[in-house]
Amino acid sequence: MATQAPITAVLDETAIPAPRRMALQVLHDWVMTVDHKKIGLMYIGYALLFLVVAGVEALLMRVQLAVPNNTFVSPQVFNRLFTMHGTTMVFFVGMPILFGFGNYLIPLMIGARDMAFPRLNAFSFWISAFGGLLLYFSFFGGSGLYGAGTAPDVGWFAYAPLTAKVFSPGHSTDYWTLSILLSGIGSVGVALNIVATVICMRCPGMKLSRLPLFVWLYLVTSMMVFVVVSPLTAAQIMLMLDRYVGSHFFDTQAGGSAILWMHFFWIFGHPEVYILILPAFAFANEIIPVFSRKAIFGYPAMVAATVAIGFISLSVWAHHMFTVGLGPGANTFFTLSTMLIAIPTGIKIFNWLATLWGGKIHFTVAMMFAVGFLFQFLIAGLTGIMLSVAPFDWQLGNSYFVVAHFHYVLVGAILFMLFSAFYYWYPKMTGRVLSEKLGKWHFWIFLIGFHLTFDFMHIPGLEGMPRRVYTYEADRGWMLWNLIVSSGAIFHAIGTLIFVYNMIWAFFRGHVAGPDPWDAWTLEWATSSPPATYNFATIPSVASRRPLWDIKHPEDPDSNYEM
Amino acid sequence: MSATHILAFSFGSPTSIFAPAGTPAHSVFNLSMLVLGITAGILLVVAGLLIYALLRYRHRSASTNSEQEPPQIYGSNQIELSWTVIPILIVVMLFLATARVIFSTEHAGKPSTAIDVVVIGHQFWWEYRYPKLDIITANELHVPVSNSRQPTPTYLTMSSADTDHSFWVPRLAGKMDLIPNRINTMWIDPESSGLYLGQCAQYCGTQHAKMLIRVYADDPAHFAAWIAHQQQPAVQNPAAAEGRAVFEHNACISCHTIAGTVATGRFGPDLTHVASRDTIGSGSIPNTPANLRSFVDDPAHFKPGALMPAMHLNAHDLDAVTKYLTTLQ
Amino acid sequence: MAEINASPAFVPHMPTEDWHLPSRGVVGIACLILAEAAIFIIFVVAYIYYIGKSINGPTPHDVLKLPVLTTICLLSSSLTVHFAVVALYRGKRDRCSLWLASTVLLGTIFLAGTAREWYQLIYHDGLTIQTNLFGTTFYSLVGLHATHVIIGLFMLSLALIFSLRGQVTSKHADRLDVLSFYWHFVDAVWVVVFLVVYVLGR
């Protein structure tokens, strides 16, 4: 029988006297840190800041669109708002926050003390952060604040030839290009770190078949990043060459192709949204089992489905180009590939359903958000299937139906699951539990806002309203729906404010969490809250997928049963 | 689908995709009903199961074994197989139905009675040319009504002079993009006369939102009359000679064409018959003398970001040229 | 339900002798190579997409000559860097320095040859990145590759300097091996570029 080391060897109980430090010392500590936990928190904090900024941009747009022929903002400002809103949300909210959670939790979950390359980790954060600041500097650069400066106004996917020097003079497009280039370098850095960490730094006994699903999903996400961010980087280099060196990659006057930009962009852009959703699945895979008090149903199938999604997602990109005239052969192929990806995605939903089935479901706030995610992701997936039908997309593509669909995924699925993750892991990160009471207010108000805005947003799309319009005609019958959609924005704002307040309040006054407030089963809950800098005093070793279950149920460990 | 169905579906919007008035739109509508049916079915089943599970298996602290963990089930290969195979079958069915519509729309045979129109997208207006009829016009597209016994569809050959645009008239067909250095084609066949609305559906710059589309489906007599009228050169009304002089001596001629005069500019819309149009500014402004005057004075008044500059004419010249333009029926 | 878990528990401790995981450096460089390969693939796709589509100007057939000497040099440098790594694993630092120096030399000859080719194309044949689609895709693809060669040579020169100063030992052989993977990648890309640009495209 192998020697048993008591868990106190894992938790270091020695009280370390912590003298009050000067603010400058604290700041220096954070700026110079290479600790994955601090870097993870910086990513998350940074993303939350940009979430508020991009949210305000959305609010401004919804005020403008509440009534037809409104003059709240000029068309030039509106076009900058939707460009900045989309670009910020994808690159400076979505990517950082998801990589922030990964950074924080992956070493803890695999029993490691840090990521594989701590200095690369810090570099990746700072270069992404600089990218975000560069993007927002565009408001000030050039003509200054009046008229919103020279913020980019080409849309977040910046189609050629609108981005050519002749149609987008000045530097606004360049701010877009360069800030995303920098963010892309950061993303590749984090992804590299995650892959190296997961492959090379697992604690003894943690074979790949015993990895928490959270870690599996981040592994697949990171592999996708390498193959997916590079096409965008390449396309942006080409765009810069076109704009400044006189090359002709997308110069239609010289025989160049506008379609080529679309192909390159969407080869990045579609898998990118899977890169954004897979971490949300990662959260669900940890949170739903714990609050159902059951192991995840079908672990191998979940891994297989994830890998399948990763691969198939690389083959669907031209469903963003159904209206571009690629021909019936291509349209048919991409319809098929897009429909196929629904299958592993559906398998995941069914496995979550089976996890709930027969369990004992505890409706903590984290679980409430996870339940919201389940329903809303189901609906979003179904509207996605509708859009995969190319002829239906010929009507609905580039309309508000598409906007409603992707916000259903981004807000209804990803943001809801992010909220769930906050309520679940905030105690680990800070040592305090968020208020469940405030959390319930947050949940219900945000839920109402979400459905007011994004359910009704489908209707103008079905009635012919295209996207990216700063206003619309009164005779189209869109006004009532736009008004309802805009009214939901208030609820979003209030719900978010409650959430921010909850995080601040709980930091000072929340219940003390202890190492394992949720009675969970993965290794991060075997550390103190927050964990010591070195995570584990002794590196643990594991014999199953749920090491803490084995400890808590020594008479019936998982290792007896795992498939 | 009966007329009441169509009205009900359309929620009273003149651009609803659920009020098809042409063959491509009908094909999409029919397919969409199948798709909506399948997805609604899936939603009911899965959401129903979810709701049931959440209610039935919620933790009740009052029950006797509330502190015990429930039985841990790790998986089941048969179940995984079943919920893989069933979705595959649904996908196959949906895919085949879709492939059929894709090919029937994109590979439809072109009858000899089809009308050909070349559509060129501009920032922020539509150029329409009828090559076989020797007509060039802008912003208001006239096409013949087509009935199934004697189909006279209109085939649109499309490209762009600058950035990407997209032609979307929901009641007639799905959209098709206009891309520079590329030719795309689509066809429409309105089944009853009337005005069909749409707008540009690919972000093309500042005034993308006001690049509206007006398709007039005319019965055969009206269509023939319209063609004959459009084929005439510009009206030469002596009462408007002063305005015409203003037009010809200003920069107007470098962007606009008026057939039969020295104005042969191609950057802006053809104005030969501008007064016969219901709207100006690509469908966004009613064509009244007051609006016309205001637009010529400063287009940014209606369409900030439109590429036509303010002409800075004095009030007298402005009145004269407006009068001239209103004579161009 | 959620009590603070204060009871002592046991983390089973298994013997660690059998637990071997791949090296971080190797995994790291593999990921980087994957990402860089994806960038190159896009530039190659652009090159292939635009073959024959230039509306004017010199064509590949008109102006390109097979770069035989430089290719031989670059591909040989893969061999020399391999020998450098093997030498370092065996602790033979002087040998390692010799092979590293050969690698740097061969790489430099490649760059010089490319520079000469470009000089000829720009000043005698009138082909620049602005001239036509061929110019655009040629200079960007070959230039991207040359940039990677420069970075690789810089790193190899650093390794050479450390080696000459006696500061590397067989402990560092793993790191040199990882660097050599990067260099092999750069050579492999050249094989693709050579085939697409100088063989297929002409």
Tab-separated table of N, CA and C in Angstrom, chain A residues 106-198:
chain	number	residue	atom	x	y	z
A	106	ILE	N	-6.044	26.305	-14.414
A	106	ILE	CA	-5.457	25.083	-14.977
A	106	ILE	C	-4.324	24.521	-14.109
A	107	PRO	N	-3.337	25.329	-13.710
A	107	PRO	CA	-2.299	24.714	-12.874
A	107	PRO	C	-2.878	24.104	-11.595
A	108	LEU	N	-3.860	24.784	-11.002
A	108	LEU	CA	-4.455	24.254	-9.777
A	108	LEU	C	-5.137	22.923	-10.043
A	109	MET	N	-5.810	22.838	-11.177
A	109	MET	CA	-6.579	21.616	-11.434
A	109	MET	C	-5.694	20.442	-11.777
A	110	ILE	N	-4.475	20.695	-12.253
A	110	ILE	CA	-3.621	19.563	-12.619
A	110	ILE	C	-2.523	19.335	-11.591
A	111	GLY	N	-2.623	20.044	-10.452
A	111	GLY	CA	-1.662	19.805	-9.391
A	111	GLY	C	-0.279	20.374	-9.682
A	112	ALA	N	-0.239	21.463	-10.419
A	112	ALA	CA	1.050	22.086	-10.723
A	112	ALA	C	1.207	23.378	-9.950
A	113	ARG	N	2.399	23.938	-9.952
A	113	ARG	CA	2.636	25.145	-9.161
A	113	ARG	C	2.550	26.406	-9.980
A	114	ASP	N	2.666	26.281	-11.306
A	114	ASP	CA	2.502	27.468	-12.148
A	114	ASP	C	2.367	26.962	-13.579
A	115	MET	N	2.270	27.899	-14.506
A	115	MET	CA	2.219	27.507	-15.908
A	115	MET	C	3.626	27.121	-16.361
A	116	ALA	N	3.704	26.563	-17.568
A	116	ALA	CA	4.998	26.073	-18.066
A	116	ALA	C	5.989	27.206	-18.281
A	117	PHE	N	5.505	28.356	-18.749
A	117	PHE	CA	6.403	29.469	-19.076
A	117	PHE	C	5.888	30.738	-18.418
A	118	PRO	N	6.233	30.950	-17.147
A	118	PRO	CA	5.648	32.087	-16.422
A	118	PRO	C	5.962	33.440	-17.033
A	119	ARG	N	7.164	33.618	-17.553
A	119	ARG	CA	7.482	34.938	-18.109
A	119	ARG	C	6.724	35.181	-19.419
A	120	LEU	N	6.576	34.118	-20.206
A	120	LEU	CA	5.768	34.242	-21.419
A	120	LEU	C	4.339	34.598	-21.040
A	121	ASN	N	3.887	34.038	-19.928
A	121	ASN	CA	2.541	34.326	-19.440
A	121	ASN	C	2.364	35.817	-19.191
A	122	ALA	N	3.319	36.394	-18.477
A	122	ALA	CA	3.239	37.826	-18.186
A	122	ALA	C	3.308	38.630	-19.479
A	123	PHE	N	4.226	38.258	-20.353
A	123	PHE	CA	4.367	38.972	-21.620
A	123	PHE	C	3.064	38.933	-22.406
A	124	SER	N	2.420	37.768	-22.461
A	124	SER	CA	1.177	37.647	-23.216
A	124	SER	C	0.126	38.591	-22.669
A	125	PHE	N	0.035	38.670	-21.321
A	125	PHE	CA	-0.953	39.585	-20.761
A	125	PHE	C	-0.672	41.019	-21.157
A	126	TRP	N	0.578	41.430	-20.960
A	126	TRP	CA	0.863	42.859	-21.160
A	126	TRP	C	0.732	43.267	-22.623
A	127	ILE	N	1.073	42.359	-23.532
A	127	ILE	CA	0.944	42.748	-24.925
A	127	ILE	C	-0.529	42.810	-25.338
A	128	SER	N	-1.363	41.930	-24.812
A	128	SER	CA	-2.797	42.028	-25.084
A	128	SER	C	-3.365	43.300	-24.490
A	129	ALA	N	-2.935	43.614	-23.258
A	129	ALA	CA	-3.434	44.816	-22.607
A	129	ALA	C	-3.059	46.045	-23.418
A	130	PHE	N	-1.826	46.062	-23.908
A	130	PHE	CA	-1.405	47.192	-24.716
A	130	PHE	C	-2.255	47.292	-25.968
A	131	GLY	N	-2.592	46.150	-26.552
A	131	GLY	CA	-3.458	46.167	-27.744
A	131	GLY	C	-4.781	46.846	-27.467
A	132	GLY	N	-5.370	46.521	-26.323
A	132	GLY	CA	-6.645	47.141	-25.990
A	132	GLY	C	-6.529	48.648	-25.807
A	133	LEU	N	-5.463	49.045	-25.153
A	133	LEU	CA	-5.280	50.482	-24.959
A	133	LEU	C	-5.060	51.173	-26.296
A	134	LEU	N	-4.344	50.502	-27.185
A	134	LEU	CA	-4.098	51.090	-28.507
A	134	LEU	C	-5.410	51.287	-29.253
A	135	LEU	N	-6.278	50.277	-29.166
A	135	LEU	CA	-7.554	50.399	-29.866
A	135	LEU	C	-8.327	51.615	-29.360
A	136	TYR	N	-8.337	51.814	-28.047
A	136	TYR	CA	-9.109	52.924	-27.503
A	136	TYR	C	-8.406	54.257	-27.642
A	137	PHE	N	-7.104	54.217	-27.806
A	137	PHE	CA	-6.400	55.453	-28.096
A	137	PHE	C	-6.896	56.068	-29.387
A	138	SER	N	-7.472	55.209	-30.256
A	138	SER	CA	-7.947	55.728	-31.540
A	138	SER	C	-9.012	56.804	-31.364
A	139	PHE	N	-9.747	56.785	-30.239
A	139	PHE	CA	-10.730	57.843	-30.010
A	139	PHE	C	-10.055	59.201	-29.861
A	140	PHE	N	-8.827	59.171	-29.324
A	140	PHE	CA	-8.128	60.428	-29.081
A	140	PHE	C	-7.187	60.785	-30.215
A	141	GLY	N	-6.635	59.764	-30.846
A	141	GLY	CA	-5.667	60.021	-31.904
A	141	GLY	C	-6.334	60.720	-33.073
A	142	GLY	N	-5.586	61.495	-33.812
A	142	GLY	CA	-6.173	62.109	-35.005
A	142	GLY	C	-6.970	63.330	-34.653
A	143	SER	N	-8.283	63.300	-34.903
A	143	SER	CA	-9.036	64.534	-34.739
A	143	SER	C	-9.560	64.783	-33.337
A	144	GLY	N	-9.128	63.980	-32.378
A	144	GLY	CA	-9.556	64.280	-31.021
A	144	GLY	C	-10.947	63.761	-30.713
A	145	LEU	N	-11.470	64.096	-29.535
A	145	LEU	CA	-12.696	63.471	-29.050
A	145	LEU	C	-13.929	63.858	-29.848
A	146	TYR	N	-13.971	65.056	-30.355
A	146	TYR	CA	-15.181	65.474	-31.060
A	146	TYR	C	-15.418	64.586	-32.269
A	147	GLY	N	-16.590	64.078	-32.416
A	147	GLY	CA	-16.856	63.158	-33.512
A	147	GLY	C	-16.182	61.815	-33.280
A	148	ALA	N	-15.815	61.554	-32.030
A	148	ALA	CA	-15.231	60.259	-31.659
A	148	ALA	C	-13.931	59.988	-32.405
A	149	GLY	N	-13.151	61.018	-32.635
A	149	GLY	CA	-11.783	60.833	-33.098
A	149	GLY	C	-11.685	59.977	-34.335
A	150	THR	N	-10.650	59.150	-34.382
A	150	THR	CA	-10.503	58.299	-35.545
A	150	THR	C	-10.635	56.846	-35.126
A	151	ALA	N	-11.601	56.555	-34.281
A	151	ALA	CA	-11.861	55.155	-33.957
A	151	ALA	C	-12.265	54.443	-35.235
A	152	PRO	N	-11.897	53.174	-35.365
A	152	PRO	CA	-12.238	52.469	-36.611
A	152	PRO	C	-13.742	52.356	-36.801
A	153	ASP	N	-14.163	52.398	-38.059
A	153	ASP	CA	-15.594	52.342	-38.372
A	153	ASP	C	-15.869	51.395	-39.525
A	154	VAL	N	-15.073	50.336	-39.612
A	154	VAL	CA	-15.204	49.437	-40.751
A	154	VAL	C	-15.916	48.144	-40.397
A	155	GLY	N	-16.469	48.094	-39.169
A	155	GLY	CA	-17.078	46.837	-38.761
A	155	GLY	C	-16.031	45.914	-38.178
A	156	TRP	N	-16.412	44.994	-37.275
A	156	TRP	CA	-15.368	44.201	-36.631
A	156	TRP	C	-14.734	43.226	-37.601
A	157	PHE	N	-15.414	42.950	-38.751
A	157	PHE	CA	-14.710	42.090	-39.693
A	157	PHE	C	-14.113	42.821	-40.887
A	158	ALA	N	-14.215	44.142	-40.865
A	158	ALA	CA	-13.352	44.950	-41.718
A	158	ALA	C	-13.216	44.423	-43.140
A	159	TYR	N	-14.328	44.311	-43.855
A	159	TYR	CA	-14.260	43.767	-45.210
A	159	TYR	C	-13.453	44.669	-46.136
A	160	ALA	N	-12.694	44.013	-47.018
A	160	ALA	CA	-12.064	44.727	-48.125
A	160	ALA	C	-13.115	44.905	-49.203
A	161	PRO	N	-13.044	45.900	-50.070
A	161	PRO	CA	-12.067	46.975	-50.073
A	161	PRO	C	-12.450	48.203	-49.245
A	162	LEU	N	-13.420	48.081	-48.373
A	162	LEU	CA	-13.763	49.233	-47.528
A	162	LEU	C	-12.564	49.673	-46.694
A	163	THR	N	-11.665	48.711	-46.388
A	163	THR	CA	-10.512	49.026	-45.565
A	163	THR	C	-9.321	49.540	-46.365
A	164	ALA	N	-9.457	49.613	-47.680
A	164	ALA	CA	-8.355	50.133	-48.485
A	164	ALA	C	-8.149	51.610	-48.159
A	165	LYS	N	-6.955	52.088	-48.397
A	165	LYS	CA	-6.632	53.471	-48.072
A	165	LYS	C	-7.616	54.449	-48.715
A	166	VAL	N	-8.060	54.130	-49.912
A	166	VAL	CA	-8.907	55.057	-50.640
A	166	VAL	C	-10.291	55.188	-50.003
A	167	PHE	N	-10.813	54.106	-49.402
A	167	PHE	CA	-12.131	54.192	-48.784
A	167	PHE	C	-12.065	54.455	-47.288
A	168	SER	N	-10.922	54.177	-46.677
A	168	SER	CA	-10.742	54.449	-45.259
A	168	SER	C	-9.450	55.218	-45.086
A	169	PRO	N	-9.495	56.503	-45.402
A	169	PRO	CA	-8.269	57.298	-45.263
A	169	PRO	C	-7.951	57.515	-43.794
A	170	GLY	N	-6.810	58.023	-43.511
A	170	GLY	CA	-6.450	58.244	-42.116
A	170	GLY	C	-6.029	56.940	-41.459
A	171	HIS	N	-6.001	56.952	-40.160
A	171	HIS	CA	-5.414	55.816	-39.443
A	171	HIS	C	-6.409	54.962	-38.677
A	172	SER	N	-7.695	55.205	-38.854
A	172	SER	CA	-8.622	54.476	-37.990
A	172	SER	C	-8.528	52.972	-38.211
A	173	THR	N	-8.461	52.557	-39.472
A	173	THR	CA	-8.374	51.117	-39.733
A	173	THR	C	-7.078	50.536	-39.174
A	174	ASP	N	-6.018	51.349	-39.194
A	174	ASP	CA	-4.745	50.833	-38.694
A	174	ASP	C	-4.796	50.565	-37.199
A	175	TYR	N	-5.536	51.402	-36.447
A	175	TYR	CA	-5.700	51.111	-35.024
A	175	TYR	C	-6.355	49.753	-34.846
A	176	TRP	N	-7.357	49.479	-35.670
A	176	TRP	CA	-8.027	48.178	-35.607
A	176	TRP	C	-7.032	47.059	-35.861
A	177	THR	N	-6.296	47.192	-36.956
A	177	THR	CA	-5.380	46.133	-37.370
A	177	THR	C	-4.304	45.890	-36.322
A	178	LEU	N	-3.658	46.950	-35.898
A	178	LEU	CA	-2.518	46.767	-34.993
A	178	LEU	C	-2.951	46.269	-33.626
A	179	SER	N	-4.063	46.798	-33.110
A	179	SER	CA	-4.457	46.350	-31.764
A	179	SER	C	-4.815	44.870	-31.781
A	180	ILE	N	-5.451	44.418	-32.850
A	180	ILE	CA	-5.801	42.996	-32.893
A	180	ILE	C	-4.563	42.139	-33.134
A	181	LEU	N	-3.628	42.644	-33.922
A	181	LEU	CA	-2.371	41.908	-34.115
A	181	LEU	C	-1.703	41.643	-32.778
A	182	LEU	N	-1.637	42.684	-31.943
A	182	LEU	CA	-1.003	42.524	-30.640
A	182	LEU	C	-1.782	41.545	-29.773
A	183	SER	N	-3.091	41.693	-29.787
A	183	SER	CA	-3.916	40.768	-29.011
A	183	SER	C	-3.708	39.337	-29.500
A	184	GLY	N	-3.536	39.176	-30.793
A	184	GLY	CA	-3.322	37.841	-31.357
A	184	GLY	C	-2.026	37.222	-30.875
A	185	ILE	N	-0.969	38.050	-30.794
A	185	ILE	CA	0.300	37.529	-30.284
A	185	ILE	C	0.101	37.061	-28.848
A	186	GLY	N	-0.614	37.875	-28.059
A	186	GLY	CA	-0.896	37.483	-26.683
A	186	GLY	C	-1.668	36.177	-26.612
A	187	SER	N	-2.668	36.036	-27.483
A	187	SER	CA	-3.479	34.814	-27.470
A	187	SER	C	-2.635	33.593	-27.786
A	188	VAL	N	-1.767	33.718	-28.786
A	188	VAL	CA	-0.920	32.569	-29.139
A	188	VAL	C	-0.006	32.235	-27.968
A	189	GLY	N	0.507	33.265	-27.291
A	189	GLY	CA	1.361	33.027	-26.126
A	189	GLY	C	0.644	32.254	-25.029
A	190	VAL	N	-0.577	32.690	-24.707
A	190	VAL	CA	-1.328	31.996	-23.660
A	190	VAL	C	-1.641	30.570	-24.076
A	191	ALA	N	-2.039	30.416	-25.327
A	191	ALA	CA	-2.391	29.078	-25.803
A	191	ALA	C	-1.186	28.147	-25.727
A	192	LEU	N	-0.044	28.654	-26.117
A	192	LEU	CA	1.183	27.860	-26.056
A	192	LEU	C	1.456	27.439	-24.617
A	193	ASN	N	1.270	28.383	-23.721
A	193	ASN	CA	1.482	28.096	-22.305
A	193	ASN	C	0.535	27.015	-21.817
A	194	ILE	N	-0.715	27.126	-22.205
A	194	ILE	CA	-1.701	26.156	-21.743
A	194	ILE	C	-1.355	24.770	-22.256
A	195	VAL	N	-1.041	24.662	-23.534
A	195	VAL	CA	-0.730	23.337	-24.086
A	195	VAL	C	0.497	22.756	-23.396
A	196	ALA	N	1.547	23.558	-23.265
A	196	ALA	CA	2.761	23.046	-22.627
A	196	ALA	C	2.498	22.657	-21.176
A	197	THR	N	1.702	23.460	-20.476
A	197	THR	CA	1.395	23.158	-19.084
A	197	THR	C	0.629	21.850	-18.968
A	198	VAL	N	-0.409	21.719	-19.774
A	198	VAL	CA	-1.261	20.537	-19.650
A	198	VAL	C	-0.513	19.276	-20.051
